Short mmCIF file of C-alpha atoms in Angstrom, two decimals:
data_model
loop_
_atom_site.label_atom_id
_atom_site.label_comp_id
_atom_site.label_asym_id
_atom_site.label_seq_id
_atom_site.Cartn_x
_atom_site.Cartn_y
_atom_site.Cartn_z
CA UNK R 1 -84.34 74.46 46.39
CA UNK R 2 -82.94 75.77 43.10
CA UNK R 3 -81.34 72.53 41.93
CA UNK R 4 -83.65 70.06 40.23
CA UNK R 5 -84.18 67.27 42.80
CA UNK R 6 -82.71 63.85 42.14
CA UNK R 7 -84.80 60.70 41.94
CA UNK R 8 -83.97 59.72 45.53
CA UNK R 9 -85.16 63.11 46.80
CA UNK R 10 -88.36 62.77 44.79
CA UNK R 11 -89.01 59.40 46.43
CA UNK R 12 -88.68 60.91 49.91
CA UNK R 13 -90.21 64.37 49.42
CA UNK R 14 -92.12 64.36 46.14
CA UNK R 15 -95.82 65.32 45.82
CA UNK R 16 -96.44 66.09 49.48
CA UNK R 17 -94.99 68.89 51.61
CA UNK R 18 -96.35 69.70 55.02
CA UNK R 19 -97.17 73.32 55.64
CA UNK R 20 -96.43 74.89 59.00
CA UNK R 21 -98.19 72.95 61.74
CA UNK R 22 -99.42 70.22 59.38
CA UNK R 23 -98.56 66.49 59.59
CA UNK R 24 -95.06 65.69 58.34
CA UNK R 25 -96.36 62.35 56.97
CA UNK R 26 -99.08 62.25 54.32
CA UNK R 27 -102.38 61.92 56.23
CA UNK R 28 -105.04 59.32 55.52
CA UNK R 29 -108.25 61.13 54.59
CA UNK R 30 -110.59 58.23 55.36
CA UNK R 31 -113.71 59.93 54.08
CA UNK R 32 -116.38 59.49 51.42
CA UNK R 33 -117.93 62.94 51.08
CA UNK R 34 -116.88 66.59 50.93
CA UNK R 35 -118.94 69.52 52.19
CA UNK R 36 -119.87 72.62 50.17
CA UNK R 37 -121.96 75.68 50.94
CA UNK R 38 -123.50 76.59 47.59
CA UNK R 39 -124.73 74.93 44.41
CA UNK R 40 -122.29 76.83 42.19
CA UNK R 41 -119.23 75.17 43.73
CA UNK R 42 -120.77 71.73 43.32
CA UNK R 43 -121.76 72.50 39.72
CA UNK R 44 -118.12 73.33 38.95
CA UNK R 45 -117.17 69.83 40.12
CA UNK R 46 -119.59 68.23 37.67
CA UNK R 47 -118.34 70.46 34.85
CA UNK R 48 -114.75 69.40 35.66
CA UNK R 49 -113.87 73.05 36.26
CA UNK R 50 -112.73 72.47 39.84
CA UNK R 51 -109.85 70.41 41.22
CA UNK R 52 -111.68 69.92 44.51
CA UNK R 53 -113.30 66.64 45.53
CA UNK R 54 -116.93 65.58 45.43
CA UNK R 55 -116.88 61.87 46.27
CA UNK R 56 -114.03 59.48 47.09
CA UNK R 57 -114.90 57.11 44.24
CA UNK R 58 -113.54 59.87 41.99
CA UNK R 59 -110.55 60.73 44.16
CA UNK R 60 -109.40 61.89 47.57
CA UNK R 61 -106.54 64.03 48.88
CA UNK R 62 -104.56 60.93 49.92
CA UNK R 63 -105.04 59.19 46.57
CA UNK R 64 -104.26 62.42 44.73
CA UNK R 65 -100.90 62.66 46.50
CA UNK R 66 -100.01 59.13 45.40
CA UNK R 67 -101.04 59.88 41.80
CA UNK R 68 -98.88 63.00 41.77
CA UNK R 69 -95.94 61.10 43.20
CA UNK R 70 -96.19 58.28 40.67
CA UNK R 71 -96.38 60.82 37.82
CA UNK R 72 -93.36 62.64 39.25
CA UNK R 73 -91.28 59.46 39.57
CA UNK R 74 -92.19 58.18 36.10
CA UNK R 75 -91.65 61.60 34.49
CA UNK R 76 -95.26 61.91 33.34
CA UNK R 77 -97.83 64.69 33.28
CA UNK R 78 -100.61 63.01 35.29
CA UNK R 79 -101.41 59.84 37.20
CA UNK R 80 -104.51 57.79 37.99
CA UNK R 81 -104.53 55.30 40.86
CA UNK R 82 -106.77 52.22 40.74
CA UNK R 83 -107.91 49.39 42.97
CA UNK R 84 -105.46 46.90 41.40
CA UNK R 85 -102.88 46.58 38.65
CA UNK R 86 -105.38 44.64 36.54
CA UNK R 87 -107.82 47.53 36.83
CA UNK R 88 -105.13 49.94 35.65
CA UNK R 89 -104.49 47.77 32.59
CA UNK R 90 -108.19 47.29 31.83
CA UNK R 91 -109.25 50.93 32.00
CA UNK R 92 -106.17 52.02 30.06
CA UNK R 93 -107.28 49.86 27.14
CA UNK R 94 -110.95 50.75 27.50
CA UNK R 95 -110.12 54.46 27.55
CA UNK R 96 -109.16 54.24 23.87
CA UNK R 97 -110.73 51.00 22.61
CA UNK R 98 -114.31 50.01 21.84
CA UNK R 99 -115.82 46.82 20.45
CA UNK R 100 -114.33 46.23 17.02
CA UNK R 101 -110.93 47.72 17.86
CA UNK R 102 -107.53 46.01 17.81
CA UNK R 103 -104.46 45.93 20.09
CA UNK R 104 -100.99 44.49 19.46
CA UNK R 105 -99.22 43.07 22.52
CA UNK R 106 -95.92 41.39 23.22
CA UNK R 107 -96.38 37.72 24.15
CA UNK R 108 -93.99 37.80 27.13
CA UNK R 109 -96.37 39.42 29.60
CA UNK R 110 -97.85 38.57 32.98
CA UNK R 111 -100.30 35.64 32.82
CA UNK R 112 -103.17 37.66 34.26
CA UNK R 113 -102.70 40.34 31.62
CA UNK R 114 -102.51 37.69 28.89
CA UNK R 115 -105.80 36.25 30.11
CA UNK R 116 -107.37 39.72 30.27
CA UNK R 117 -106.33 40.40 26.69
CA UNK R 118 -106.96 36.98 25.19
CA UNK R 119 -110.28 36.16 26.87
CA UNK R 120 -112.00 39.07 28.60
CA UNK R 121 -111.20 41.76 26.02
CA UNK R 122 -112.15 39.42 23.19
CA UNK R 123 -115.50 38.86 24.94
CA UNK R 124 -115.92 42.64 24.84
CA UNK R 125 -115.21 42.66 21.11
CA UNK R 126 -111.62 43.94 21.30
CA UNK R 127 -109.17 41.85 19.27
CA UNK R 128 -105.62 41.33 20.58
CA UNK R 129 -102.74 39.92 18.54
CA UNK R 130 -99.70 38.63 20.44
CA UNK R 131 -96.25 39.02 18.91
CA UNK R 132 -92.68 37.98 19.59
CA UNK R 133 -91.20 41.18 21.00
CA UNK R 134 -87.88 40.45 19.31
CA UNK R 135 -89.21 40.87 15.77
CA UNK R 136 -88.15 43.97 13.85
CA UNK R 137 -89.91 47.32 13.93
CA UNK R 138 -90.96 46.82 10.31
CA UNK R 139 -92.58 43.46 11.13
CA UNK R 140 -94.50 45.04 13.99
CA UNK R 141 -95.79 47.87 11.80
CA UNK R 142 -96.96 45.39 9.15
CA UNK R 143 -99.33 43.86 11.73
CA UNK R 144 -101.20 47.15 12.19
CA UNK R 145 -104.78 47.41 10.98
CA UNK R 146 -106.98 50.47 10.42
CA UNK R 147 -108.64 49.71 13.77
CA UNK R 148 -105.39 49.22 15.73
CA UNK R 149 -105.47 51.48 18.80
CA UNK R 150 -102.44 50.53 20.94
CA UNK R 151 -99.14 48.70 21.21
CA UNK R 152 -98.40 47.02 24.55
CA UNK R 153 -95.40 45.47 26.31
CA UNK R 154 -93.70 45.01 29.68
CA UNK R 155 -90.35 46.58 30.56
CA UNK R 156 -89.43 43.27 32.17
CA UNK R 157 -91.60 40.33 31.19
CA UNK R 158 -93.12 38.47 34.12
CA UNK R 159 -91.77 35.81 34.60
CA UNK R 160 -89.83 35.34 31.34
CA UNK R 161 -87.50 38.25 32.30
CA UNK R 162 -87.45 39.46 28.72
CA UNK R 163 -86.35 43.09 28.35
CA UNK R 164 -88.51 45.18 26.04
CA UNK R 165 -86.71 47.25 23.41
CA UNK R 166 -88.80 50.29 24.29
CA UNK R 167 -87.32 52.58 21.66
CA UNK R 168 -88.03 50.05 18.90
CA UNK R 169 -91.61 49.62 20.10
CA UNK R 170 -92.02 53.41 20.42
CA UNK R 171 -90.83 53.89 16.84
CA UNK R 172 -93.29 51.27 15.63
CA UNK R 173 -96.11 52.90 17.59
CA UNK R 174 -95.34 56.29 16.06
CA UNK R 175 -95.55 54.84 12.55
CA UNK R 176 -98.91 53.28 13.43
CA UNK R 177 -100.21 56.51 15.02
CA UNK R 178 -101.04 54.68 18.26
CA UNK R 179 -99.75 55.04 21.83
CA UNK R 180 -97.15 52.71 23.28
CA UNK R 181 -98.34 51.38 26.64
CA UNK R 182 -95.65 49.88 28.88
CA UNK R 183 -96.18 47.93 32.09
CA UNK R 184 -93.29 48.98 34.32
CA UNK R 185 -94.17 46.87 37.36
CA UNK R 186 -90.99 44.78 37.70
CA UNK R 187 -88.57 47.57 36.83
CA UNK R 188 -90.30 50.50 38.59
CA UNK R 189 -89.19 54.07 37.81
CA UNK R 190 -86.20 53.53 40.11
CA UNK R 191 -84.61 51.34 37.41
CA UNK R 192 -86.32 52.42 34.17
CA UNK R 193 -88.55 55.29 33.09
CA UNK R 194 -90.14 54.17 29.80
CA UNK R 195 -91.50 57.65 28.99
CA UNK R 196 -87.91 58.84 28.58
CA UNK R 197 -87.49 56.19 25.87
CA UNK R 198 -90.65 57.09 23.95
CA UNK R 199 -93.49 55.31 25.78
CA UNK R 200 -96.73 57.29 25.97
CA UNK R 201 -98.50 55.58 28.87
CA UNK R 202 -96.96 53.64 31.77
CA UNK R 203 -98.95 51.34 34.01
CA UNK R 204 -97.92 49.59 37.16
CA UNK R 205 -99.23 47.14 39.69
CA UNK R 206 -98.35 49.10 42.82
CA UNK R 207 -99.07 45.89 44.75
CA UNK R 208 -95.54 44.82 43.92
CA UNK R 209 -92.37 46.90 44.38
CA UNK R 210 -94.12 50.27 44.73
CA UNK R 211 -95.71 49.09 47.98
CA UNK R 212 -92.90 46.61 48.59
CA UNK R 213 -94.19 45.16 51.84
CA UNK R 214 -97.04 42.92 50.72
CA UNK R 215 -99.54 45.13 52.55
CA UNK R 216 -101.96 46.44 49.92
CA UNK R 217 -103.28 45.91 46.41
CA UNK R 218 -103.28 48.75 43.90
CA UNK R 219 -102.43 49.99 40.45
CA UNK R 220 -101.54 53.23 38.72
CA UNK R 221 -101.59 54.72 35.21
CA UNK R 222 -99.16 57.50 34.32
CA UNK R 223 -99.64 59.62 31.22
CA UNK R 224 -96.56 60.79 29.35
CA UNK R 225 -98.21 63.87 27.85
CA UNK R 226 -96.29 63.14 24.65
CA UNK R 227 -99.00 61.76 22.34
CA UNK R 228 -101.17 63.79 19.96
CA UNK R 229 -104.60 62.24 20.43
CA UNK R 230 -106.12 64.35 17.66
CA UNK R 231 -103.64 63.72 14.85
CA UNK R 232 -104.96 60.37 13.61
CA UNK R 233 -108.66 60.77 14.29
CA UNK R 234 -108.63 57.34 15.95
CA UNK R 235 -109.52 58.40 19.49
CA UNK R 236 -112.96 60.08 19.54
CA UNK R 237 -113.35 59.53 23.28
CA UNK R 238 -110.61 62.09 23.83
CA UNK R 239 -111.16 64.41 20.86
CA UNK R 240 -114.94 64.60 20.42
CA UNK R 241 -117.59 66.05 22.77
CA UNK R 242 -118.48 63.80 25.72
CA UNK R 243 -122.24 63.83 26.21
CA UNK R 244 -121.91 62.68 29.84
CA UNK R 245 -119.99 65.88 30.65
CA UNK R 246 -121.99 68.52 28.80
CA UNK R 247 -119.99 68.19 25.60
CA UNK R 248 -116.49 68.51 27.10
CA UNK R 249 -113.68 67.59 24.70
CA UNK R 250 -111.06 66.12 27.03
CA UNK R 251 -108.03 66.76 24.82
CA UNK R 252 -109.04 70.38 24.23
CA UNK R 253 -109.75 71.04 27.90
CA UNK R 254 -106.93 69.09 29.61
CA UNK R 255 -104.20 68.76 26.98
CA UNK R 256 -101.27 66.62 28.23
CA UNK R 257 -103.37 65.33 31.15
CA UNK R 258 -106.40 64.41 29.02
CA UNK R 259 -105.91 60.64 29.12
CA UNK R 260 -105.78 60.42 32.91
CA UNK R 261 -108.56 62.97 33.33
CA UNK R 262 -110.87 60.85 31.18
CA UNK R 263 -109.85 57.74 33.14
CA UNK R 264 -110.99 59.44 36.33
CA UNK R 265 -114.07 61.23 35.00
CA UNK R 266 -115.46 58.37 32.89
CA UNK R 267 -113.86 54.96 33.48
CA UNK R 268 -113.41 55.10 37.25
CA UNK R 269 -116.70 56.96 37.60
CA UNK R 270 -118.56 54.17 35.79
CA UNK R 271 -116.57 51.06 36.81
CA UNK R 272 -115.72 52.09 40.37
CA UNK R 273 -112.20 50.61 40.44
CA UNK R 274 -111.11 53.16 43.03
CA UNK R 275 -108.02 52.89 45.21
CA UNK R 276 -108.84 53.14 48.90
CA UNK R 277 -107.22 56.02 50.82
CA UNK R 278 -105.56 53.56 53.23
CA UNK R 279 -103.94 51.70 50.32
CA UNK R 280 -102.78 54.99 48.81
CA UNK R 281 -101.23 55.96 52.13
CA UNK R 282 -99.39 52.63 52.50
CA UNK R 283 -98.17 52.73 48.89
CA UNK R 284 -96.98 56.31 49.33
CA UNK R 285 -95.03 55.15 52.39
CA UNK R 286 -93.46 52.37 50.35
CA UNK R 287 -92.39 54.72 47.56
CA UNK R 288 -90.29 56.72 50.01
CA UNK R 289 -87.75 53.88 50.12
CA UNK R 290 -88.21 52.60 46.55
CA UNK R 291 -84.75 53.75 45.40
CA UNK R 292 -83.00 51.92 48.25
CA UNK R 293 -85.05 48.75 47.99
CA UNK R 294 -84.66 48.36 44.22
CA UNK R 295 -80.91 48.76 44.55
CA UNK R 296 -80.71 45.97 47.13
CA UNK R 297 -83.25 43.73 45.34
CA UNK R 298 -81.07 43.99 42.23
CA UNK R 299 -77.83 43.31 44.12
CA UNK R 300 -79.24 40.24 45.86
CA UNK R 301 -80.82 38.88 42.69
CA UNK R 302 -77.56 39.17 40.75
CA UNK R 303 -75.63 37.45 43.54
CA UNK R 304 -78.14 34.60 43.74
CA UNK R 305 -78.21 34.27 39.94
CA UNK R 306 -74.42 33.96 39.79
CA UNK R 307 -74.50 31.30 42.51
CA UNK R 308 -77.27 29.25 40.91
CA UNK R 309 -75.67 29.47 37.47
CA UNK R 310 -72.84 27.21 38.63
CA UNK R 311 -74.92 24.93 40.87
CA UNK R 312 -74.88 21.27 39.78
CA UNK R 313 -78.63 20.89 40.44
CA UNK R 314 -79.62 23.87 38.29
CA UNK R 315 -80.46 23.07 34.68
CA UNK R 316 -80.71 26.65 33.41
CA UNK R 317 -81.16 30.19 34.70
CA UNK R 318 -82.54 33.43 33.27
CA UNK R 319 -81.63 36.83 34.70
CA UNK R 320 -80.92 39.80 32.42
CA UNK R 321 -78.09 40.96 34.70
CA UNK R 322 -76.01 37.86 33.90
CA UNK R 323 -73.45 38.18 31.13
CA UNK R 324 -74.46 35.90 28.31
CA UNK R 325 -78.18 36.27 29.00
CA UNK R 326 -80.25 36.82 25.86
CA UNK R 327 -81.34 40.24 27.12
CA UNK R 328 -78.12 41.34 28.79
CA UNK R 329 -77.33 44.09 26.27
CA UNK R 330 -80.87 45.51 26.34
CA UNK R 331 -80.79 45.38 30.15
CA UNK R 332 -77.56 47.38 30.16
CA UNK R 333 -79.27 49.99 28.00
CA UNK R 334 -82.64 50.27 29.73
CA UNK R 335 -81.81 49.13 33.27
CA UNK R 336 -78.34 50.55 34.02
CA UNK R 337 -79.00 50.97 37.76
CA UNK R 338 -80.07 47.36 38.34
CA UNK R 339 -81.99 44.53 36.74
CA UNK R 340 -84.65 44.19 39.45
CA UNK R 341 -85.17 41.37 41.90
CA UNK R 342 -86.82 38.60 39.86
CA UNK R 343 -85.07 35.64 38.25
CA UNK R 344 -86.18 32.31 36.83
CA UNK R 345 -84.45 28.95 36.81
CA UNK R 346 -85.07 25.25 36.27
CA UNK R 347 -84.13 22.45 38.67
CA UNK R 348 -82.60 19.35 37.12
CA UNK R 349 -85.18 16.60 37.15
CA UNK R 350 -88.03 18.66 35.71
CA UNK R 351 -91.37 19.51 37.24
CA UNK R 352 -91.30 16.85 39.98
CA UNK R 353 -87.87 17.97 41.15
CA UNK R 354 -89.01 21.58 41.08
CA UNK R 355 -91.98 20.77 43.32
CA UNK R 356 -89.70 18.98 45.79
CA UNK R 357 -87.39 21.99 45.81
CA UNK R 358 -90.26 24.30 46.71
CA UNK R 359 -91.34 21.99 49.54
CA UNK R 360 -87.79 21.92 50.92
CA UNK R 361 -87.35 25.69 51.30
CA UNK R 362 -87.33 27.13 54.80
CA UNK R 363 -86.57 30.87 54.81
CA UNK R 364 -88.10 31.38 51.37
CA UNK R 365 -91.89 31.65 51.04
CA UNK R 366 -94.08 29.96 48.44
CA UNK R 367 -96.58 32.70 47.61
CA UNK R 368 -98.61 34.04 44.67
CA UNK R 369 -96.81 37.35 44.71
CA UNK R 370 -93.68 39.13 43.54
CA UNK R 371 -91.83 42.28 44.55
CA UNK R 372 -91.93 41.78 48.32
CA UNK R 373 -89.15 42.49 50.83
CA UNK R 374 -89.29 38.75 51.61
CA UNK R 375 -87.76 36.22 49.22
CA UNK R 376 -90.44 34.08 47.59
CA UNK R 377 -90.85 31.49 44.85
CA UNK R 378 -93.62 30.24 42.60
CA UNK R 379 -94.16 27.63 39.88
CA UNK R 380 -95.93 29.70 37.16
CA UNK R 381 -96.90 26.80 34.87
CA UNK R 382 -99.20 25.40 37.55
CA UNK R 383 -100.27 28.70 39.10
CA UNK R 384 -100.17 32.20 37.53
CA UNK R 385 -100.07 30.91 33.94
CA UNK R 386 -102.10 27.70 34.36
CA UNK R 387 -104.98 29.16 32.33
CA UNK R 388 -102.73 29.18 29.23
CA UNK R 389 -102.22 26.17 27.00
CA UNK R 390 -98.79 24.54 27.09
CA UNK R 391 -98.12 26.08 23.67
CA UNK R 392 -99.09 29.54 24.93
CA UNK R 393 -96.99 29.03 28.06
CA UNK R 394 -93.92 28.18 25.99
CA UNK R 395 -94.56 31.19 23.74
CA UNK R 396 -94.61 33.36 26.86
CA UNK R 397 -91.31 31.87 28.03
CA UNK R 398 -92.87 29.55 30.63
CA UNK R 399 -91.37 26.06 30.60
CA UNK R 400 -92.78 23.25 32.79
CA UNK R 401 -89.71 23.37 35.06
CA UNK R 402 -89.54 27.16 35.46
CA UNK R 403 -89.40 28.47 39.02
CA UNK R 404 -89.82 32.20 39.49
CA UNK R 405 -87.84 33.73 42.33
CA UNK R 406 -88.57 37.14 43.81
CA UNK R 407 -85.36 37.89 45.68
CA UNK R 408 -85.95 39.80 48.89
CA UNK R 409 -83.94 41.98 51.20
CA UNK R 410 -82.70 39.36 53.65
CA UNK R 411 -78.99 38.68 54.04
CA UNK R 412 -77.82 37.27 50.70
CA UNK R 413 -75.81 34.65 52.59
CA UNK R 414 -79.02 33.42 54.24
CA UNK R 415 -80.90 33.37 50.93
CA UNK R 416 -78.16 31.35 49.23
CA UNK R 417 -77.93 28.95 52.18
CA UNK R 418 -81.68 28.28 52.00
CA UNK R 419 -81.53 27.56 48.27
CA UNK R 420 -78.50 25.30 48.74
CA UNK R 421 -80.13 23.16 51.43
CA UNK R 422 -83.34 22.84 49.40
CA UNK R 423 -81.42 21.85 46.25
CA UNK R 424 -79.43 19.32 48.26
CA UNK R 425 -82.65 17.69 49.47
CA UNK R 426 -84.00 17.73 45.92
CA UNK R 427 -80.97 15.82 44.68
CA UNK R 428 -81.48 12.94 47.14
#
């Protein structure tokens, strides 16, 4: 086709096209090893001169197709799939940071990421400072140190539902000569493509909306191809010879795909956080309907948010699609096609009332998950963010009464009816 395909067409057809007589659906190559007939061909694999496969820990045809599709949807130059979203976050940081380095992160991020940054990375000697994402660009830049290597934030904070001002963060990152890394899990490229707003690296837990059906765990890193790794001299792993690959300089050899190539050739090689072919296949299947699902998730979430806003048993509600919400204007700018399917609210009566509400739900599931086709709820203060102190929870936008709702694809009338009956029981 001569016309540049739209996003919906990319979801359905992108990154895999069956040749004559081949499977119409991306096949699962459930295999560990690949056969060759001479030493020269294998040597090319170890010199990174061949795009063929040597061992599934370093990639497979099925995983490759998913990586290409994620890069296509996010508007990046390369992708790297991982065993989980946490693995994607970890190796992204470790690809550019060593012991003694420094990262600046927004506070309003997923509890697991906060714990990774605040505990595990510190144990590895990497310092992380958390900031209020609403401070000015100038205030962010002032926090930079000579050893600062990255700026991090989430398109939509989980579960605070804060909307990141990506362009402000990108401008700050440029002044600091570091990449802006954005977790796009809750928005997905169907609603926001951070690279178009200046982000350099986008990560995602594909376990959530990308898969969409609660069937498999995974993560993905997408490189924007828009950062000069050599300009500042801060990133020797990408700009100096790598002794484990015969002196290859990744940025010289792979250019706008250097970051992801080093992730695959070094980080995944050594840490083994590989996505399984079956999970890649299932995630690829999910992506084919991403555009439709995110549209309906957003519609249902807005309808439920409007209903709960006026409910006598609801103390407060946060959803960036509601007029008057703190992040409404930023959501209009960065999420014009929909504000995703997650909202947070508090039941009158505090934590005890909130627990009774959860116990009274029927259609809605209580699960440690988000981004499923099924509506679900969770109490983050006692679950996903319980490792944080109360002060840290409040700084991340987590109040004791907060209930996170992942609005699914059921009939909105049925979802509202279930919430109404549960709130009625809570009131008694």
